């Protein structure tokens, strides 16, 4: 398994941790965050932080579709500390707000 696979694995295992970032991933892989970030982007074409954001939003979309959880609870369960921040990230990734997304899929 390459470094990209290891990074993806760590993200899938730790996405709910609000402290998950390139620094933490670098420490877990015993590599510098810069090295991990550079190599990951070379291999995948996407930065580690962007990958984490997209991964979290995809998990949130699943929860929005399949539960009636409040947005604040969804945000916390995918590692985003508050609903306001969650709204901004969701909108940046998906182009619409989480509540509009819920209206579309329910």
Short mmCIF file of C-alpha atoms in Angstrom, two decimals:
data_model
loop_
_atom_site.label_atom_id
_atom_site.label_comp_id
_atom_site.label_asym_id
_atom_site.label_seq_id
_atom_site.Cartn_x
_atom_site.Cartn_y
_atom_site.Cartn_z
CA UNK A 1 0.00 0.00 0.00
CA UNK A 2 1.45 3.34 -1.08
CA UNK A 3 1.56 6.51 0.94
CA UNK A 4 -1.63 7.70 -0.77
CA UNK A 5 -3.44 4.55 0.37
CA UNK A 6 -2.09 4.93 3.90
CA UNK A 7 -3.25 8.56 4.02
CA UNK A 8 -6.70 7.61 2.72
CA UNK A 9 -6.92 4.81 5.27
CA UNK A 10 -5.98 7.15 8.13
CA UNK A 11 -8.58 9.65 6.96
CA UNK A 12 -11.31 7.01 6.74
CA UNK A 13 -10.45 5.81 10.25
CA UNK A 14 -10.11 9.28 11.83
CA UNK A 15 -12.39 11.64 9.89
CA UNK A 16 -14.61 12.18 12.96
CA UNK A 17 -11.64 13.53 14.95
CA UNK A 18 -11.74 17.35 14.85
CA UNK A 19 -7.95 17.34 15.20
CA UNK A 20 -7.40 15.38 11.99
CA UNK A 21 -5.05 17.32 9.71
CA UNK A 22 -1.89 16.93 7.65
CA UNK A 23 0.24 17.36 10.77
CA UNK A 24 -1.47 14.46 12.56
CA UNK A 25 -1.25 12.25 9.47
CA UNK A 26 2.45 13.03 9.10
CA UNK A 27 3.07 12.09 12.73
CA UNK A 28 1.16 8.80 12.38
CA UNK A 29 3.16 7.92 9.26
CA UNK A 30 6.44 9.12 10.79
CA UNK A 31 6.92 11.54 7.88
CA UNK A 32 6.98 15.32 7.64
CA UNK A 33 3.56 16.84 6.91
CA UNK A 34 5.12 18.68 3.95
CA UNK A 35 6.41 15.42 2.46
CA UNK A 36 3.08 13.64 2.97
CA UNK A 37 1.14 16.54 1.50
CA UNK A 38 3.40 16.93 -1.54
CA UNK A 39 3.48 13.22 -2.35
CA UNK A 40 -0.27 12.77 -1.83
CA UNK A 41 -1.05 15.65 -4.20
CA UNK A 42 1.42 14.33 -6.81
CA UNK A 43 -0.25 10.91 -6.74
CA UNK A 44 -3.92 11.85 -6.37
CA UNK A 45 -4.08 15.37 -7.82
CA UNK A 46 -5.81 16.65 -4.66
CA UNK A 47 -4.34 18.09 -1.47
CA UNK A 48 -4.70 16.23 1.83
CA UNK A 49 -6.79 19.02 3.43
CA UNK A 50 -9.14 19.07 0.42
CA UNK A 51 -9.42 15.28 0.52
CA UNK A 52 -10.30 15.41 4.25
CA UNK A 53 -12.93 18.09 3.56
CA UNK A 54 -14.50 16.12 0.71
CA UNK A 55 -14.44 12.88 2.71
CA UNK A 56 -16.19 14.54 5.65
CA UNK A 57 -18.81 16.16 3.42
CA UNK A 58 -19.54 12.81 1.71
CA UNK A 59 -20.05 11.23 5.14
CA UNK A 60 -22.29 14.15 6.11
CA UNK A 61 -24.32 13.72 2.91
CA UNK A 62 -24.94 10.09 3.84
CA UNK A 63 -26.17 11.16 7.29
CA UNK A 64 -28.36 13.90 5.81
CA UNK A 65 -29.94 11.38 3.44
CA UNK A 66 -30.43 8.58 5.95
CA UNK A 67 -31.14 10.30 9.28
CA UNK A 68 -33.06 13.21 10.77
CA UNK A 69 -30.07 14.35 12.82
CA UNK A 70 -29.66 18.08 13.40
CA UNK A 71 -26.99 19.73 11.26
CA UNK A 72 -24.94 20.57 14.35
CA UNK A 73 -24.88 16.88 15.34
CA UNK A 74 -23.98 15.84 11.79
CA UNK A 75 -21.16 18.39 11.78
CA UNK A 76 -19.74 17.03 15.04
CA UNK A 77 -20.05 13.42 13.91
CA UNK A 78 -17.92 14.10 10.82
CA UNK A 79 -15.22 16.04 12.69
CA UNK A 80 -16.35 19.62 12.06
CA UNK A 81 -16.60 21.55 15.31
CA UNK A 82 -19.67 23.72 14.70
CA UNK A 83 -22.66 24.12 12.38
CA UNK A 84 -21.56 27.49 10.99
CA UNK A 85 -18.22 26.12 9.90
CA UNK A 86 -19.98 23.01 8.55
CA UNK A 87 -22.35 25.15 6.49
CA UNK A 88 -19.44 27.02 4.91
CA UNK A 89 -17.46 23.89 4.09
CA UNK A 90 -20.53 22.07 2.77
CA UNK A 91 -21.44 25.02 0.54
CA UNK A 92 -17.87 25.30 -0.76
CA UNK A 93 -17.72 21.57 -1.62
CA UNK A 94 -21.29 21.02 -2.86
CA UNK A 95 -22.38 24.46 -4.03
CA UNK A 96 -25.51 24.42 -1.84
CA UNK A 97 -26.25 24.55 1.88
CA UNK A 98 -26.72 21.33 3.85
CA UNK A 99 -30.38 22.17 4.52
CA UNK A 100 -31.04 22.74 0.80
CA UNK A 101 -29.34 19.42 0.14
CA UNK A 102 -31.62 17.75 2.71
CA UNK A 103 -34.68 19.28 1.02
CA UNK A 104 -33.51 17.88 -2.33
CA UNK A 105 -32.87 14.31 -1.13
CA UNK A 106 -35.78 13.82 1.25
#
